[in-house]
Structures are given as C-alpha cells and as structure tokens.
mmCIF file of C-alpha atoms in Angstrom:
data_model
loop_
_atom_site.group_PDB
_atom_site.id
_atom_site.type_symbol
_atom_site.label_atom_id
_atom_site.label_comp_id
_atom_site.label_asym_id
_atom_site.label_seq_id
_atom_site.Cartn_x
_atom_site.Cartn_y
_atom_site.Cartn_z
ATOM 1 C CA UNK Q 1417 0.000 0.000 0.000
ATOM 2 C CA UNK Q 1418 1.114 3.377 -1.150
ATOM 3 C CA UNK Q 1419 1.726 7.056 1.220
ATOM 4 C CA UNK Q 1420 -0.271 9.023 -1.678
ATOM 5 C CA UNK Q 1421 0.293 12.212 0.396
ATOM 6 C CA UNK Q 1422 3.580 12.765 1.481
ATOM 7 C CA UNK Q 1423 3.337 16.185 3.245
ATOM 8 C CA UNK Q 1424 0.498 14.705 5.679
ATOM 9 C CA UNK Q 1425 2.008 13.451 9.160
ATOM 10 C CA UNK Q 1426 1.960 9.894 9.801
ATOM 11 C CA UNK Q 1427 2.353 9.988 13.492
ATOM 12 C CA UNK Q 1428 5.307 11.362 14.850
ATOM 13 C CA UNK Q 1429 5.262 14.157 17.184
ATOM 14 C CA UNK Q 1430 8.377 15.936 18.278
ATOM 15 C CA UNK Q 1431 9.330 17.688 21.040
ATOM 16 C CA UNK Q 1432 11.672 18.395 23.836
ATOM 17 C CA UNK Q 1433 13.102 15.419 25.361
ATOM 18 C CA UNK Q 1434 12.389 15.460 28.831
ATOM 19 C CA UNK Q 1435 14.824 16.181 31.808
ATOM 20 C CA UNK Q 1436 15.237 12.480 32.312
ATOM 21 C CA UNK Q 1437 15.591 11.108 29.422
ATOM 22 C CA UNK Q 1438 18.351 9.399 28.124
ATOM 23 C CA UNK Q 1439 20.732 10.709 25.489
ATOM 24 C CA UNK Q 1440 23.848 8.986 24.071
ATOM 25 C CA UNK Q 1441 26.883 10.545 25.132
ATOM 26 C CA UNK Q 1442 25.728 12.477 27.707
ATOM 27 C CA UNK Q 1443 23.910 11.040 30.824
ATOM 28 C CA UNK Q 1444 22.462 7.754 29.785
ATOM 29 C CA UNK Q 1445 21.690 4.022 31.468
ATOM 30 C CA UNK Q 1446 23.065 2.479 28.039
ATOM 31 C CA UNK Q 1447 26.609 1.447 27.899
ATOM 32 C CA UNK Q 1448 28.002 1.605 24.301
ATOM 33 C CA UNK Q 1449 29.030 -1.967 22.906
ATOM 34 C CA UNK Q 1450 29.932 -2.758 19.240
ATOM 35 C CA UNK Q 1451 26.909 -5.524 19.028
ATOM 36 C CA UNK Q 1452 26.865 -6.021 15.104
ATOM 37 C CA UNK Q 1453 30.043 -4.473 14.372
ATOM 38 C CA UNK Q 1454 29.650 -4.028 10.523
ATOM 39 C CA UNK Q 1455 26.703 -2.093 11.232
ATOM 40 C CA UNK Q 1456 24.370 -4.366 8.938
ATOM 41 C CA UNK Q 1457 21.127 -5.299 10.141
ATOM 42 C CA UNK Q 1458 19.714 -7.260 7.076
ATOM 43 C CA UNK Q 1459 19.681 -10.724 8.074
ATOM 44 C CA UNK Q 1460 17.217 -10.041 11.067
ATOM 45 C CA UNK Q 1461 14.712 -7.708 9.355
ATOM 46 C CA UNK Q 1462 11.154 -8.473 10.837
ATOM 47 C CA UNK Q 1463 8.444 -9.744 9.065
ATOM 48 C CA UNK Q 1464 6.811 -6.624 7.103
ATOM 49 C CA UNK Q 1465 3.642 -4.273 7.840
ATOM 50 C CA UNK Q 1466 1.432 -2.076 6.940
ATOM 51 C CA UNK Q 1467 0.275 1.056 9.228
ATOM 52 C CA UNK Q 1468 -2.980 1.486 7.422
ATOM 53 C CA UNK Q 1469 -5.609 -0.411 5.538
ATOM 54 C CA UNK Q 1470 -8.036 0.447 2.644
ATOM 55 C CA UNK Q 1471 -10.040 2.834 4.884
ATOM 56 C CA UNK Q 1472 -7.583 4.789 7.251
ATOM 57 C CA UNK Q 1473 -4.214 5.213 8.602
ATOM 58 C CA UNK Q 1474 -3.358 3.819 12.113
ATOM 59 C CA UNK Q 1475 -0.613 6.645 12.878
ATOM 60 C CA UNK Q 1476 1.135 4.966 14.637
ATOM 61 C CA UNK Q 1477 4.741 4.436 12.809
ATOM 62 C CA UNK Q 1478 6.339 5.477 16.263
ATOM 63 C CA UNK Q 1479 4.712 2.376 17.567
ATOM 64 C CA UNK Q 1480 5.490 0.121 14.249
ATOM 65 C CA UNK Q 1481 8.811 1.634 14.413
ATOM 66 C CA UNK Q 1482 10.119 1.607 18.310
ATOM 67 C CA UNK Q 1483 8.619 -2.247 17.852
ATOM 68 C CA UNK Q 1484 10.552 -3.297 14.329
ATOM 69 C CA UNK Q 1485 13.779 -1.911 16.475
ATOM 70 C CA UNK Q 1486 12.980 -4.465 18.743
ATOM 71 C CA UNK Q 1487 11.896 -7.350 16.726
ATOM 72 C CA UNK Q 1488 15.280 -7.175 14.742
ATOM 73 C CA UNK Q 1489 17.351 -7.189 18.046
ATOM 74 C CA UNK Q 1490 15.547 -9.960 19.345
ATOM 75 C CA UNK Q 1491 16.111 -11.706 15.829
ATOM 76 C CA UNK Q 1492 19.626 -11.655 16.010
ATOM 77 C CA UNK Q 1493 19.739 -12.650 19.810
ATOM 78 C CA UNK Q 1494 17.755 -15.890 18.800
ATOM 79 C CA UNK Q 1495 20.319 -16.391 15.840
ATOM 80 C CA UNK Q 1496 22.973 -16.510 17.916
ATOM 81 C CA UNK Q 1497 21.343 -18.463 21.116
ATOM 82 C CA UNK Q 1498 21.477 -15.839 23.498
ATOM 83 C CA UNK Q 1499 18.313 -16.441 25.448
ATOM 84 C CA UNK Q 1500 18.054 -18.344 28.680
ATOM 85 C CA UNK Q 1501 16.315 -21.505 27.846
ATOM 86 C CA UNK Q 1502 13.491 -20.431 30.284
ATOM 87 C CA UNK Q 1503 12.561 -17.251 28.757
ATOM 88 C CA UNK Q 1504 12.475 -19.252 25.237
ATOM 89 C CA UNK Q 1505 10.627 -21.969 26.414
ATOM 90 C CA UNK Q 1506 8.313 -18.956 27.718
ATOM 91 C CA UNK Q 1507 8.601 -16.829 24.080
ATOM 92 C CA UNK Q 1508 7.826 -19.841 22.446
ATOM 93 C CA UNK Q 1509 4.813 -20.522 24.428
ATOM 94 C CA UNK Q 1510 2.969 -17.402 24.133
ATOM 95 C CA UNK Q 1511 3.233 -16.965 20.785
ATOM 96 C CA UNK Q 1512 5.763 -14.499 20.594
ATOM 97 C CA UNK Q 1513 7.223 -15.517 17.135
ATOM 98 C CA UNK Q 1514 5.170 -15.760 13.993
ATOM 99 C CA UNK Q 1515 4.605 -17.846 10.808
ATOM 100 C CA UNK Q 1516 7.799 -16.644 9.319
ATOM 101 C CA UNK Q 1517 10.018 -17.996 13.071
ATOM 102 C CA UNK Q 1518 10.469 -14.154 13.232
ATOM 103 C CA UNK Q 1519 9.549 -12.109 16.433
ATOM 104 C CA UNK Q 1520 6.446 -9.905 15.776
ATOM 105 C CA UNK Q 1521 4.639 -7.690 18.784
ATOM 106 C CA UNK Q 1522 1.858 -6.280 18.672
ATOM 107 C CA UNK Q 1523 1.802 -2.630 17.197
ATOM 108 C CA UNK Q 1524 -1.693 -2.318 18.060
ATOM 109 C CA UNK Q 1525 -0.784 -2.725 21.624
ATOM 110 C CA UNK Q 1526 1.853 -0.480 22.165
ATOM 111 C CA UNK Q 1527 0.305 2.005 19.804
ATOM 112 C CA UNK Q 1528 -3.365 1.597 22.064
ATOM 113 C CA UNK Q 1529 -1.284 1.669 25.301
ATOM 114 C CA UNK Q 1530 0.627 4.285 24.605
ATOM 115 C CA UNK Q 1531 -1.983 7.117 24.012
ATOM 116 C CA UNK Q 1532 -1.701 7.873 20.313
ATOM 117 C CA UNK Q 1533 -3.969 9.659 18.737
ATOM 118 C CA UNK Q 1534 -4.612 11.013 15.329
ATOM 119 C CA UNK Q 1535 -2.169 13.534 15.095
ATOM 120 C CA UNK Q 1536 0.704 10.562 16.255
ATOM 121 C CA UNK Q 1537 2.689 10.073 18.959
ATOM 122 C CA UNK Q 1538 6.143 11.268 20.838
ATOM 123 C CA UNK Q 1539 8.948 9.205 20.731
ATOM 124 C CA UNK Q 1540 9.387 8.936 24.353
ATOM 125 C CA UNK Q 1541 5.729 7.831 25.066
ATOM 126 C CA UNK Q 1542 6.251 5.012 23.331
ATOM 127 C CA UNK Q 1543 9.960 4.321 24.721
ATOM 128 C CA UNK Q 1544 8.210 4.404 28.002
ATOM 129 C CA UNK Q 1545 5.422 2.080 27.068
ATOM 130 C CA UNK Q 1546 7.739 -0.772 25.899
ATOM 131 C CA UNK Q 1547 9.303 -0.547 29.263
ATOM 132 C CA UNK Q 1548 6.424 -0.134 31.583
ATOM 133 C CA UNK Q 1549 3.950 -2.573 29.857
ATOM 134 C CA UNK Q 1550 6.005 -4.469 28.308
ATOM 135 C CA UNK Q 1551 4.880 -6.246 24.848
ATOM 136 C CA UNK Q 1552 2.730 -8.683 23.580
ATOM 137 C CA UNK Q 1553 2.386 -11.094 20.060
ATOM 138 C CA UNK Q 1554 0.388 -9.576 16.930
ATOM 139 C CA UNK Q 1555 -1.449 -12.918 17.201
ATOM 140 C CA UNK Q 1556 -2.723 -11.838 20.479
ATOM 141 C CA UNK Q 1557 -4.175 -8.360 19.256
ATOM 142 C CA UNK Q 1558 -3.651 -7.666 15.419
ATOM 143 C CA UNK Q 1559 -4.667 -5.109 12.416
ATOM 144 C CA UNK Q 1560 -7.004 -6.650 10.116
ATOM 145 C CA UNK Q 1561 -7.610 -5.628 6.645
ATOM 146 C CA UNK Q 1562 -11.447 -5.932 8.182
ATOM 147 C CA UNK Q 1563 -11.176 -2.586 10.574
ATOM 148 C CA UNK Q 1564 -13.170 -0.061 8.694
ATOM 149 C CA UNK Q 1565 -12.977 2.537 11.866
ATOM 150 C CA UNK Q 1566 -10.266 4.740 14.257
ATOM 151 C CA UNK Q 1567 -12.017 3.163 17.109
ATOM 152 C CA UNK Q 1568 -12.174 -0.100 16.366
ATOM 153 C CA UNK Q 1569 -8.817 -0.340 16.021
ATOM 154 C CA UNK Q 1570 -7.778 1.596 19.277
ATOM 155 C CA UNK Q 1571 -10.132 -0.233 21.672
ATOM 156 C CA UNK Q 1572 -9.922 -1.228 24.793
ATOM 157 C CA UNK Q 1573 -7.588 -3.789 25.524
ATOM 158 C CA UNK Q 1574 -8.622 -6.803 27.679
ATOM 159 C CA UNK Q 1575 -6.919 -7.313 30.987
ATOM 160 C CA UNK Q 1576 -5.291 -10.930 30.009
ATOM 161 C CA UNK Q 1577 -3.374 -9.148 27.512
ATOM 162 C CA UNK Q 1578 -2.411 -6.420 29.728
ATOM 163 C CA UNK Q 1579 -1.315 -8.718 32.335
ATOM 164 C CA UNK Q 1580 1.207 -10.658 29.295
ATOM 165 C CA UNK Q 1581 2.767 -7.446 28.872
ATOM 166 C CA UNK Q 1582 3.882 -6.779 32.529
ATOM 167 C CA UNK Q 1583 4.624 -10.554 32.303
ATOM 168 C CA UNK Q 1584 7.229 -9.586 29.445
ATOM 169 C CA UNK Q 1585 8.638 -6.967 31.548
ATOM 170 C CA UNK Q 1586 9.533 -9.557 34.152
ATOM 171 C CA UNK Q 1587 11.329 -11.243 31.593
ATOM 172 C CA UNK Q 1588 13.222 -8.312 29.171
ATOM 173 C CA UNK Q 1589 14.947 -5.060 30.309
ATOM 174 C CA UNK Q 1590 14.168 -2.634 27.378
ATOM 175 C CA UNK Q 1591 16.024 0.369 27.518
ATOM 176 C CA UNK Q 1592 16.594 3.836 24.983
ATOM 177 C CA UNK Q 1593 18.255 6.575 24.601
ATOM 178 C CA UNK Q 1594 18.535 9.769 21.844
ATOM 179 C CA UNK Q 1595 21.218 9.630 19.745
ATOM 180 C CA UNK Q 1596 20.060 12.543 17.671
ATOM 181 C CA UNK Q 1597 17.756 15.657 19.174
ATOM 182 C CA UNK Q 1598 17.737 18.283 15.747
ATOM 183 C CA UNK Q 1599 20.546 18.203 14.242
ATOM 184 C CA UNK Q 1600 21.761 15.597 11.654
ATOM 185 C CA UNK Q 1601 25.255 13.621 12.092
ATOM 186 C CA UNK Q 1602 25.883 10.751 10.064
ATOM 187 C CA UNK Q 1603 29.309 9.706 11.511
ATOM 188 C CA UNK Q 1604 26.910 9.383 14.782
ATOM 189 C CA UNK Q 1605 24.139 7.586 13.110
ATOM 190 C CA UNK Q 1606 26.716 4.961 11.372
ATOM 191 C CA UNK Q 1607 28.850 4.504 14.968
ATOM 192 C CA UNK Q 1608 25.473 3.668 17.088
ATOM 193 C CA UNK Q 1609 24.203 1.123 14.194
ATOM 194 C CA UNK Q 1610 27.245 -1.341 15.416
ATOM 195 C CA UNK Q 1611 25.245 -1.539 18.839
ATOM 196 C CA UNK Q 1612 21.158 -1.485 17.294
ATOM 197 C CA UNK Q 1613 19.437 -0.436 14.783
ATOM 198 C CA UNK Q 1614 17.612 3.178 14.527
ATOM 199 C CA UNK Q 1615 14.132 4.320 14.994
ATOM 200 C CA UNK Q 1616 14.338 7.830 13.062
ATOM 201 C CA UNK Q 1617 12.162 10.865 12.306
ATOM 202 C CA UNK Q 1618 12.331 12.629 9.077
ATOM 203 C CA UNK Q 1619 10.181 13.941 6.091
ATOM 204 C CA UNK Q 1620 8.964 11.770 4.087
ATOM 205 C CA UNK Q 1621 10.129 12.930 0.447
ATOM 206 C CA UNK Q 1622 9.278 12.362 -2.598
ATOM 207 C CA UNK Q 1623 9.150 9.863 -4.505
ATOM 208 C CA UNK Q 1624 8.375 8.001 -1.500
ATOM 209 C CA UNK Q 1625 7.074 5.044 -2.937
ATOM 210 C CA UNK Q 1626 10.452 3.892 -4.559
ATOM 211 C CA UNK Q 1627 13.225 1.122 -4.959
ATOM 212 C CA UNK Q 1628 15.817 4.145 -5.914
ATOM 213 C CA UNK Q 1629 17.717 6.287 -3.718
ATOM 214 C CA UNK Q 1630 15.653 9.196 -2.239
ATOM 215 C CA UNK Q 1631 16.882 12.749 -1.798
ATOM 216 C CA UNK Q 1632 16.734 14.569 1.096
ATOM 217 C CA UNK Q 1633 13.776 17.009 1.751
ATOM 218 C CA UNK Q 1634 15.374 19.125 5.017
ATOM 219 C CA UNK Q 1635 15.000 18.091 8.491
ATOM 220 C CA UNK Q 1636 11.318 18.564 9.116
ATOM 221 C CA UNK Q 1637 9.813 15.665 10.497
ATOM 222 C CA UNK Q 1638 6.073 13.695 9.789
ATOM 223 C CA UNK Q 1639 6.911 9.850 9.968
ATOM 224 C CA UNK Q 1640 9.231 7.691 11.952
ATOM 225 C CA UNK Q 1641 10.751 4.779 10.418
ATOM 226 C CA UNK Q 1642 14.240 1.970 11.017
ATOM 227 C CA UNK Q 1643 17.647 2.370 9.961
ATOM 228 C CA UNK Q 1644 19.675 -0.807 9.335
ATOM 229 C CA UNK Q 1645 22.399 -0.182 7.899
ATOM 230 C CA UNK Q 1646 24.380 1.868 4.728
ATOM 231 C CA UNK Q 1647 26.572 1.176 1.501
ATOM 232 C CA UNK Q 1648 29.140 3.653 0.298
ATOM 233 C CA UNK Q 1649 26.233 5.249 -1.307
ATOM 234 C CA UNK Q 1650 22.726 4.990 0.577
ATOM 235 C CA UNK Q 1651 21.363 4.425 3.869
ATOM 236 C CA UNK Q 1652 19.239 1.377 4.560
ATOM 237 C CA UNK Q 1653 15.735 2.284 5.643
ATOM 238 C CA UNK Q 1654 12.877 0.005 6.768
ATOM 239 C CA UNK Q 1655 9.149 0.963 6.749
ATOM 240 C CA UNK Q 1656 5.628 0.421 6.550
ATOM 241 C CA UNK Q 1657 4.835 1.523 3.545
ATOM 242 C CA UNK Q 1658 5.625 0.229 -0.147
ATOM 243 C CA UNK Q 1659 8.450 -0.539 -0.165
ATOM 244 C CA UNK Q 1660 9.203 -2.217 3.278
ATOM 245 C CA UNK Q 1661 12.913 -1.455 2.289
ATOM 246 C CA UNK Q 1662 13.982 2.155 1.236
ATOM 247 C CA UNK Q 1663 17.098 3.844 0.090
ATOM 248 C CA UNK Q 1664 17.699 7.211 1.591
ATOM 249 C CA UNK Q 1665 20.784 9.450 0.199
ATOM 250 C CA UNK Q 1666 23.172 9.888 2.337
ATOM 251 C CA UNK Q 1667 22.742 13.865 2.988
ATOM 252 C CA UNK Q 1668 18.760 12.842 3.290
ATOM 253 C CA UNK Q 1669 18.606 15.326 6.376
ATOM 254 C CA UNK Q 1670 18.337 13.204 9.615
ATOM 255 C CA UNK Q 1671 17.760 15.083 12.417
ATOM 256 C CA UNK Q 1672 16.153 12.622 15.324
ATOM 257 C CA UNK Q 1673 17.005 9.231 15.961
ATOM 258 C CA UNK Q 1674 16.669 6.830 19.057
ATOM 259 C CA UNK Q 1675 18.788 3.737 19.837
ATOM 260 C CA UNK Q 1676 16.697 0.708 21.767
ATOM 261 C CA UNK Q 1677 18.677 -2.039 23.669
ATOM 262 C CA UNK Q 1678 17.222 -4.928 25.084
ATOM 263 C CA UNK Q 1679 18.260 -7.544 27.463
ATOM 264 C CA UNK Q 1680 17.204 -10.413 30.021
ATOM 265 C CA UNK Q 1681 16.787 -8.973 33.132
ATOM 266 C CA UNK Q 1682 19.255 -10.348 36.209
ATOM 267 C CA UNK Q 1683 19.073 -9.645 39.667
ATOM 268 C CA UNK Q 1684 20.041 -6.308 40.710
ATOM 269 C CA UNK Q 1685 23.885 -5.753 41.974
ATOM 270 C CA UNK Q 1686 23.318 -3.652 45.862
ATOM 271 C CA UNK Q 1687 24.698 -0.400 45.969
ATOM 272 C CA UNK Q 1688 28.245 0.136 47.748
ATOM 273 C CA UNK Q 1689 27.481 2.485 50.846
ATOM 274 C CA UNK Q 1690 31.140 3.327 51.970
ATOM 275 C CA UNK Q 1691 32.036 6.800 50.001
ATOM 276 C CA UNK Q 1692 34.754 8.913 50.460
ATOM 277 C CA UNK Q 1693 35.604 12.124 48.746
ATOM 278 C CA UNK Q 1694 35.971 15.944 49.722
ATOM 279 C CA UNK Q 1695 34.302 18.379 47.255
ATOM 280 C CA UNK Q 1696 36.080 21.343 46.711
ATOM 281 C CA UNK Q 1697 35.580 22.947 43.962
ATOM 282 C CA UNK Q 1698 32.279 24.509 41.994
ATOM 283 C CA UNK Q 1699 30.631 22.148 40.059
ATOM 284 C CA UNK Q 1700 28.375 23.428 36.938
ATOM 285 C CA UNK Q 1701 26.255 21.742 34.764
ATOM 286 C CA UNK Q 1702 27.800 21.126 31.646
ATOM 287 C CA UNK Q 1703 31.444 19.824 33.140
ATOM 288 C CA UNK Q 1704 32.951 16.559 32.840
ATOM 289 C CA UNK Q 1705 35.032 15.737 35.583
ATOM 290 C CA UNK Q 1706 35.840 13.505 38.655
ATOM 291 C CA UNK Q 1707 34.391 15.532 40.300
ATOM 292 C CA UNK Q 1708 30.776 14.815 38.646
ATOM 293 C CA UNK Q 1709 31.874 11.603 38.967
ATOM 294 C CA UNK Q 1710 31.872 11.641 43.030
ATOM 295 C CA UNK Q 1711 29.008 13.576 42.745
ATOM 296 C CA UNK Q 1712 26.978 11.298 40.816
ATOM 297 C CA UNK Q 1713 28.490 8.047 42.804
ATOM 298 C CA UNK Q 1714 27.044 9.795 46.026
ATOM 299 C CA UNK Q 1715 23.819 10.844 44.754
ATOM 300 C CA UNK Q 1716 23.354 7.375 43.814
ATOM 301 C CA UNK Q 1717 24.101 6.581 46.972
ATOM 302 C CA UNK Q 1718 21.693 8.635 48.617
ATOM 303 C CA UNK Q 1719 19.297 7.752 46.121
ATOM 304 C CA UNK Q 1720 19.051 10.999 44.219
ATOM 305 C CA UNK Q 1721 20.462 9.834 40.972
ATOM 306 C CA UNK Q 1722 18.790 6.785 38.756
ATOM 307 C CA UNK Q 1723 20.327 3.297 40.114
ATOM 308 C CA UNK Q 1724 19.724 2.317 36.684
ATOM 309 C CA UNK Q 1725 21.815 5.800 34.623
ATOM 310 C CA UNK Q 1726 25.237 5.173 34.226
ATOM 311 C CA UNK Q 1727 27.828 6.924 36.208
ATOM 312 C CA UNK Q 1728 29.072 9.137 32.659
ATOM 313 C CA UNK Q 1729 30.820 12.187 34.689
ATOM 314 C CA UNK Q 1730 28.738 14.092 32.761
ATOM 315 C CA UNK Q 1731 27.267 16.634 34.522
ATOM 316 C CA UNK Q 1732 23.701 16.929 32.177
ATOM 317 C CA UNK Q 1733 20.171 17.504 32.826
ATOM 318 C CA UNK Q 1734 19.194 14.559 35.379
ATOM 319 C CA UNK Q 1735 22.603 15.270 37.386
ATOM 320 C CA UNK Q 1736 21.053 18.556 37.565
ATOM 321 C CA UNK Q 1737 17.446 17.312 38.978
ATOM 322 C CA UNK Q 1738 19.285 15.121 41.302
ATOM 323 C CA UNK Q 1739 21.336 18.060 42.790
ATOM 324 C CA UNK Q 1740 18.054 20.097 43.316
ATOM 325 C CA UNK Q 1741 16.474 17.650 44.731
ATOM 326 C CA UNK Q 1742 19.363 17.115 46.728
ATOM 327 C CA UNK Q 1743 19.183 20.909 48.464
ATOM 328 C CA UNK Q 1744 15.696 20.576 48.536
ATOM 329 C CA UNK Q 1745 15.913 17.464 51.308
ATOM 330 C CA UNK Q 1746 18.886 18.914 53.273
ATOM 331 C CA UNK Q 1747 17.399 22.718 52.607
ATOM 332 C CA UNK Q 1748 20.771 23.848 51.679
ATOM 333 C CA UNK Q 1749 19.050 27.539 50.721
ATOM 334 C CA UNK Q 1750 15.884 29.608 51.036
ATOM 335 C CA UNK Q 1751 13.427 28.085 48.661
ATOM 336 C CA UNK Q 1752 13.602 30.782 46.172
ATOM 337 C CA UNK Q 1753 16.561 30.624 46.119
ATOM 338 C CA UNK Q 1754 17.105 26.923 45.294
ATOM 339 C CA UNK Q 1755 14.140 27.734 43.092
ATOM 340 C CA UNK Q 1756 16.704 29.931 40.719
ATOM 341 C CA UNK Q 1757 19.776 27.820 41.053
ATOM 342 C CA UNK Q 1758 17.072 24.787 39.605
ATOM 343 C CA UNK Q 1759 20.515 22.604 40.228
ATOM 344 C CA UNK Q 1760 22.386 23.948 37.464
ATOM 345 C CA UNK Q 1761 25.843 23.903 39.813
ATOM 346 C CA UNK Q 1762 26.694 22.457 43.308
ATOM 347 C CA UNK Q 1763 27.894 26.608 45.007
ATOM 348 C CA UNK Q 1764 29.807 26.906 48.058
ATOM 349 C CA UNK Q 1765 26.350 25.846 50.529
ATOM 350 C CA UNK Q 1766 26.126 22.748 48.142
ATOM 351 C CA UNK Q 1767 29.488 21.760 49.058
ATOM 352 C CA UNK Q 1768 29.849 21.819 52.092
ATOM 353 C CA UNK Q 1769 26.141 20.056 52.469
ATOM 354 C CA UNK Q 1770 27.605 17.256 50.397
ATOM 355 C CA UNK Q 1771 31.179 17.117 52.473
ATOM 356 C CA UNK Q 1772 28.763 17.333 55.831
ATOM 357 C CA UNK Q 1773 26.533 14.467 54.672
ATOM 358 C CA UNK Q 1774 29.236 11.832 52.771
ATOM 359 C CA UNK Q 1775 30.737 11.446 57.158
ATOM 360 C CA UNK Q 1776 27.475 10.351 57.825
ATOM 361 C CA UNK Q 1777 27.687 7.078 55.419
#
C-alpha cells in the first residue's frame, strides 16, 4: 500500500526530550558496545507491515517503528542463542514468534497503550510504554484488513493481555536513549548502528514510494521509520509503507534518531554504601570531571540519581534534577533561592552540604 500524500504526518510528534531522558553521550543508562560491528542489520529484518488499511491510517509508525527496532534485536539474539532456555521456552509458548520464526509484537498494543492519537505520537511515550507494559504477540491483538474505523482499532484492551505485557517486563529489560535531538550527524548515526538499529524521524520525500535512492527534503519531520544499515552510497531504511525497504541518500537530512537495547533482566547488583571524597571545587552543569563523577556516585548513593543511569561524569540535565532535589531534602538555601539555582551547579552551601553528609555514610 502506497503514502499518496507525502506532506500529511503519519504519526510522529516531536518535542523536547524530557529532563530524564536518556541521550547517548551524555547522561544515559546504556553502555556503548559494538553488538553487530559491521553495522548491517539485514539478516534479522522483521516480518513486514502495513500502518494502514483500505479505509484509514493507524498513525502509529512510532509504535510500528520503536517495535521493528525491537523485533530485529531480538532476531539476532535468537540467531545466535542468546536467550536463557526459560525465557524461550516462555517466548515460544505465548506466541511471541510468527509464521515466518520471526519475532512480531503487537503494534496495536503499544500504539493503544501508549496514548496515540490522530495527530501521532512522541517518541518517548512510546519508549516508556515498551518498558512499563512491556509487549505482547500480533497474534494476540492484530490489524485486520477488516477494521473499517479509528475506534475499532484503538479499543480497549482486555486485561489478560495487559497482564502478558507486565509478564514480558519480568522477563526483558528494554532500555533507549537519543542519539540525535535536531541536528543531523551521520558519523553518529553509522557509529550507534554497530550496537542497534535506529528508529528515526524525518520527512517523508518524494518519490516516496520507490526502490531508488531518495533525496533529502530538510530536516522537518512527519513519519518515523528503522535504519539498518548503509553502503558507500545509501542508507538502509525500513518501513511500513511500499516498499518495506527504502534507500535514503546519504545527505537525506536526519535530524532525530533513538537507539533501543534490550536484554534479560538479572538480579540487581546492591549499591556500595562506603564513600569517600571531599568536594572542593564549583561544580556546573555542563562539566565533565571527577568531580561529577563523586558527585553522581554519592547521589546514587543517597538515592538521588537513577540506580539504573550510568555513572558518565557528565554533569547533564538529570545530574542537575538530582542536585536540586538534593538541596531541597537537606534545605541547603531559602526556597527561592534553590528555586533559581534549579541545580544547574553544586555553590559553596552545596558543598559543604555534600562534604557534611558523605561522614554520615
């Protein structure tokens, strides 16, 4: 099925990453790991489909997207055995895989669950979805070619089918992070394909319905689709519209992209308690340094910072929330005053707060 109107969104809405979410390179719960280190996806495409039937268009690519990320990781981790024999058993089961032996989830679920609506839906909403209520098979709640209405499509979901998903999330830790937020890099893009393929968010330009090599259109953004790899002379794209498989030029204008990772989940490691540092200097947002290093180690500690963010030294936006919330607890200033500071630098007060508490652990 064709995208007769280009210039119309097909579901993605951007904005402002939050304060908390993850972006690669800065403050982030992903380590970087060269996974497939050519960078080529193509033996673990999913199975292909369609975001909208003879009478209207789902929008939800973020959903179809986020999910084909997914479906191709978990592809390759069943190529090369890396499941626990219980969680397979499990997979298998359910009806996690489909006709094909590939892994297909339900787009209908994570696009209902999610909250998307006519106009789309963010990129984070969805991120967020995956990881809260987890994912169940297409078999379990599919798109028909039957659906003649919006509604019938996005109804309710019945509570078995809820309940799979949080069973999934027993099971999988799924985890994502920006790697672009406006501004197109495709060094970037091609380093962070060696650890997972893409979700991305560009314009969809025309010809869009093609086998050749599409041109770039700018950096505006109306559909969200899968990178999965490049030749000396295109970048691989993956969608739900004819084709499944696109060729986008290599100056095509990328501007937003975000990198899923997904694992089994293992028992958590216990924080160490014993800490021991002296602060000394001013710390601003924005530095990378040991000392954002200490600091994040003890606001970890205190249970300020994410247990599950890495320790980057970075010192980004959710060091920053941590700190406030920080000299909120221990009132390190007059409210308005911590109300100005918002955490954007550890001052003098900070310090010495920080020094006073860490001979208390």
């Amino acid at each position: 099925m064709e995208l007769k109107n280009i210039n119309k969104n097909q579901g993605v809405i951007i904005i402002k990453p939050l304060q908390t979410d993850w972006k690669a390179g800065e403050e982030t719960g992903i380590t970087f790991e060269e996974v497939q280190k050519d960078a080529q996806w193509d033996n673990f495409l999913p199975t292909g489909e369609r975001q909208k039937n003879n009478y209207f268009d789902l929008c939800a690519c973020v959903s179809f997207s986020a999910l084909n990320c997914i479906e191709i990781l978990m592809n390759r981790m069943m190529e090369f055995k890396q499941f626990s024999s219980d969680n397979l058993i499990w997979l298998r089961e359910n009806g996690y895989f489909d006709e094909n032996g590939k892994f297909n989830f339900s787009d209908r679920f994570t696009a209902k669950m999610s909250g998307t609506t006519k106009l789309g839906n963010y990129l984070g909403a969805v991120g967020d979805s995956i990881r809260n209520d987890g994912l169940i098979p297409e078999s379990d709640w599919g798109f028909s070619a039957d659906f003649k209405e919006w509604d019938s499509y996005y109804s309710e979901i019945p509570q078995e089918l809820k309940d799979k998903g949080k069973e999934f999330v027993k099971r999988f830790l799924v985890k994502y992070e920006f790697v672009l937020l406006g501004t197109p890099d495709l060094e970037k893009l091609k380093t962070h394909l060696k650890q997972s393929p893409l979700q991305l968010a560009t314009a969809t330009c025309s010809p869009w319905n093609t086998a050749e090599v599409i041109k770039g259109c700018g950096i505006a953004t109306n559909h969200a689709t899968v990178l999965y790899g490049f030749t000396a002379d295109y970048l691989k794209d993956f969608d739900t519209y004819n084709p499944w498989s696109k060729k986008f030029a290599l100056d095509y204008g990328i501007a937003w992209a975000v990198k899923y990772v997904i694992s089994e989940k293992k028992a958590e490691t216990p924080l160490p308690q014993k800490f021991d540092y002296v602060f000394k200097s001013i710390i601003t947002k924005g530095d990378k340094s040991a000392d954002v290093i200490a600091l994040q180690k003890l606001l970890k500690i205190l249970g300020f910072f994410s247990a599950s963010v890495n320790i980057t030294g970075y010192y980004g936006s959710i060091t920053q929330k941590a700190v406030y919330d920080f000299c909120v607890k221990y009132k390190v200033a007059s409210n308005q005053e911590l109300a100005y500071v918002n955490g954007r630098w550890c001052g003098k007060k900070t310090l010495a707060k920080l020094n006073e508490v860490i001979k208390t652990i």
